[in-house]
Amino acid sequence: MNLYRLALLSSVPALLLACGKAPEQAEETVATEQVAPAEETQQIEAVDNFDFSKDYHSYGNPEDIAVKHLDLDLTVDFDTKSLTGYVDLTVERQQDSANTLVLDTRNIDINKVTVDGQAVDYDLAEADENLGSALSINLPAGSDRVRVEYQTSPDASGVQWLTPAQTAGKQHPFLFTQAQAVHARSFIPLQDSPKVRVTYTATIRTPQELLAVMSASNDPDTERDGVYEFNMPQPIPSYLIALAVGDLEFKPMGERTGVYAEPSLLEASAKEFEDTESMLIETEKRYGKYSWDRYDLLILPPSFPFGGMENPRLSFITPTVISGDKSLVALIAHELAHSWSGNTITNATWRDLWLNEGFTTYLTYRIMEFVYGEEREKMEFVLGLEDLQLDVESLPPKDQRLAIDLRGRNPDDVFSNIPYEKGALFLRELEQNVGRDNFDQFLLGYFNDFAFQSITTDQFLTYLEAELVAKHSAVLSLPRIKQWIFEPGVPEGAPTAGSGAFAVVDHARNNWLRGEVKAKDIDTSKWVFHQWKYFLSNLPEKLTQEQLAELDDAFGLTKSTNNEIASTWLLISINNWYEPAFGRLHEYLVQIGRNKLVRPLYAALSKTPEGKVIGRKAFEEAKPGYHPLTVVANQKYVE
Ligand code: BES
Ligand code: ZN
C-alpha cells in the first residue's frame, strides 16, 4: 500500500497501544498533531535565505583557504590549567588570490603567528557569545604553512581540569577535552566546522607519571615518560579531535578492542564492555569494514557531561554506565556505530546533526539485536519511542524537524531526542518498506560512497532519491520522506513498538495501582533493567507518600546502583516530594555530572520554591566539579 494512504488510515494511539499501555491511559497521553502545513515550512526557510551548505557556526573560510593538516605541540600544565604550545596548520588555497586565512578561536590567548619563522599580521575579532572570536591571519603568497603559538584559558569551554579528589584514584589530576559541537576552538585555533576535515599529529607533554591518549593512534605499551606522540592519518572533522590525560591503564578486551581507565575501574570496565569486539565484528558484517584500525574505550570520571563521545579510535565513555549487568551497553553500540555514521560520513553543519545521530541510533538498535537478540532490541525501541514522544509533546514545532534552523543559536541548547529517535524511526520506516536486506545494501553503499566526506541533509536527500526511492518507487514516496525531514512531529503511521516483556510489567503495574497486589508480592525476580525503567517511567505522575514508600521498601529504589534507574526514581521523588529520597538526590547531583541524568532533576526541582532550595544547595556544592557544559545547562534552574 502507498505509504501516504497508510498514514492517513492509521489510528492515532497506535504507537502508545503498541507500547503496551492500557487503552484508557493511552487516550490521555496521545500527542496532539504537531505537523505544520507544508507551505509554512517552505516559507520559513525560503524567506530567511537559508544557505543549506553554509556552516553558520564557524567563522572559518575553507572556501578560500582550507586547513588540511595540523601538527600540535602542547604542554599540559595542571597548575595553571592551561595547554600551552603551538599548532602548525597546513593549508590549501582554494582561490589563488586568497591571502587571509580565517580560523575559529574561543577564549584563547594568541602569543604569536609566524610563517617560516617570520611574524605575520593577524587580527582577533571581538568575541561572539556562541561562536567565539575569528582569528584572521595574513598569509603571504606562496606559503601554505602557518604556526600559531597560543595558550588556553582555565575556563576553556572544551576542556575540563579535574583535581585528584574528583578522580576515582584520588591521587592524580585528570584532564579531558570535549569538542562537539563547537568547542575544539577553545583549545586549538582551527577552522572549527564539520565540513572541514583534517589529518593531525600531536606531541603532548604531561607530568611524567600520567598517560596522554587521543582520538588517534594510541600505543597501549608506550613508555610513561611524559612525552606522547600521536598520529591521525585519516581526515576527520575538528569536533572529533580529543585528548585526555590521567592515571590511566589499558586492558585489552579483544583483538582490536580494549579499554583505558583509572586502575580501580579497569577490571569492572573491561568486564562490562567485554562484548565490544563482537559488536565491532557484527557491524562490519553488514556495513563494511571498520575504517579506523583499533577501537578502544576511555572511561572518564563521572563529571563527563555526556554518556559517550565517538572520538575516532577511542570513544570517551561515562563511568555511570558501568552497572554490573551490561544493561546500559547500548551506549557502546552507539559510539561504535558512529565509526560508520558520523566519523567516516559526517554531518556538514550542525543543522544536519540528525545524519550523524539518527543513522547512529538506527545502527545502535541493529547492533543490539545482532549481539543481544530481538527481545532486548524491542525493549530498547519502546523506551526510545517513549523518549521521543515526550519531546514531541514538549518541544516547539520548529525544533521537531530533523533538519533544524540553528542560526543565531548555540547548538548545545537544541539537544533533544529528535535527531536521535525521530531520525532512527524514519530510517526504520524506510527499512520496513524496502525490506531489511535492501536497506542494509543501501546503507553499505551510502557509507562507501561518502567515506571521509561531510555532507548536508540536501545532499543526502538527492542520494536517497537516486539510490533508494528510484529503485523502490512502489513503496516509497518522496513527499512522505520530506515530511519526515522538514516538518515537525512524527508522521502518522510511523513504525510502532511493542514488547512482550513490557506487557508483563504493564500488568503488574496496573494490578498494583488498582490495589489488587502489594508491591512486595509482584514477582520481579526475573525483571531486567529495561523492565524496571519501563515500570517506573510509566507510573502516574502523582503518587501518594504511601505508594512511594511501598515501592521503595519493596524494591530499594532510593538505593539503586543503576544510575538510570536512580535518576528516574529521583525524578519521581521530586515530582511527588518524597523526602526519604532527598539524601540520595543530593549525593547523586554532587557526584554525577552527566547532563542527561542530572538536568531533568534540576529542572523538576526548579518548579517549586522548596525544590529550588534543594537544587541550589546541590548545585553550589557540585559546581566546582561540574564540566563547563553541565554548569551552563543547569545554572538557569537554580537562579
Ligand atoms: N556525539 C554524541 C554526543 C554529542 C552530541 C555531543 C551533540 C555534543 C553535541 C554522542 O554520540 C551521543 O549521542 N551520546 C549520547 C549517547 C546515547 C544516545 C546512547 C549521550 O551522551 O547520552
Ligand atoms: Zn551519538
Short mmCIF file of N, CA and C and ligand atoms in Angstrom, two decimals, residues 178 180-181 306-310 330-331 334-335 338 353 357 412 415 420 594 596, ligand 1:
data_model
loop_
_atom_site.label_atom_id
_atom_site.label_comp_id
_atom_site.label_asym_id
_atom_site.label_seq_id
_atom_site.Cartn_x
_atom_site.Cartn_y
_atom_site.Cartn_z
N GLN A 178 36.27 17.92 25.29
CA GLN A 178 35.01 17.52 24.65
C GLN A 178 34.73 18.60 23.61
N GLN A 180 32.77 18.43 20.54
CA GLN A 180 31.47 18.59 19.87
C GLN A 180 30.57 19.46 20.74
N ALA A 181 29.81 20.39 20.19
CA ALA A 181 29.77 20.72 18.81
C ALA A 181 30.83 21.78 18.41
N PHE A 306 28.57 13.92 28.95
CA PHE A 306 27.75 13.09 28.07
C PHE A 306 27.82 11.63 28.49
N GLY A 307 26.98 10.82 27.83
CA GLY A 307 27.08 9.38 28.02
C GLY A 307 28.34 8.90 27.33
N GLY A 308 28.47 9.30 26.10
CA GLY A 308 29.65 8.90 25.35
C GLY A 308 29.93 9.88 24.25
N MET A 309 31.16 9.84 23.76
CA MET A 309 31.57 10.70 22.64
C MET A 309 32.44 9.86 21.72
N GLU A 310 32.05 9.89 20.44
CA GLU A 310 32.61 8.95 19.47
C GLU A 310 33.98 9.34 18.93
N ALA A 330 24.14 -0.30 25.35
CA ALA A 330 23.71 0.27 24.07
C ALA A 330 24.53 1.53 23.79
N LEU A 331 24.98 2.16 24.86
CA LEU A 331 25.83 3.34 24.69
C LEU A 331 27.10 2.99 23.90
N HIS A 334 26.28 2.47 20.36
CA HIS A 334 26.04 3.77 19.75
C HIS A 334 27.36 4.44 19.35
N GLU A 335 28.28 4.53 20.29
CA GLU A 335 29.55 5.23 19.97
C GLU A 335 30.33 4.46 18.91
N HIS A 338 28.99 5.13 15.43
CA HIS A 338 29.44 6.41 14.86
C HIS A 338 30.70 6.24 14.00
N LEU A 353 22.80 17.50 12.03
CA LEU A 353 23.20 16.57 13.10
C LEU A 353 22.47 15.24 13.02
N GLU A 357 23.37 11.43 14.19
CA GLU A 357 22.74 10.78 15.34
C GLU A 357 21.57 9.86 14.97
N ASP A 412 24.46 23.55 21.37
CA ASP A 412 24.29 22.83 22.65
C ASP A 412 22.90 23.01 23.25
N PHE A 415 19.71 20.43 22.02
CA PHE A 415 19.94 18.99 22.12
C PHE A 415 18.63 18.30 22.52
N TYR A 420 17.97 12.00 17.16
CA TYR A 420 18.27 10.61 17.51
C TYR A 420 17.11 9.68 17.15
N ARG A 594 26.83 13.95 34.41
CA ARG A 594 26.28 13.62 33.09
C ARG A 594 24.94 14.33 32.94
N LYS A 596 22.42 14.34 30.89
CA LYS A 596 21.16 13.63 30.66
C LYS A 596 20.57 13.13 31.98
N1 BES B 1 28.02 12.67 19.66
C1 BES B 1 27.14 12.45 20.74
C2 BES B 1 27.30 13.43 21.85
C3 BES B 1 27.09 14.87 21.45
C4 BES B 1 26.09 15.22 20.56
C5 BES B 1 27.88 15.85 22.00
C6 BES B 1 25.91 16.56 20.21
C7 BES B 1 27.71 17.17 21.65
C8 BES B 1 26.72 17.53 20.75
C9 BES B 1 27.24 11.03 21.28
O1 BES B 1 27.45 10.08 20.30
C10 BES B 1 25.91 10.70 21.88
O2 BES B 1 24.97 10.71 21.16
N2 BES B 1 25.88 10.41 23.16
C11 BES B 1 24.68 10.03 23.83
C12 BES B 1 24.61 8.53 23.78
C13 BES B 1 23.27 7.92 23.77
C14 BES B 1 22.30 8.46 22.80
C15 BES B 1 23.39 6.42 23.62
C16 BES B 1 24.77 10.54 25.25
O3 BES B 1 25.82 11.09 25.60
O4 BES B 1 23.84 10.42 26.01
#
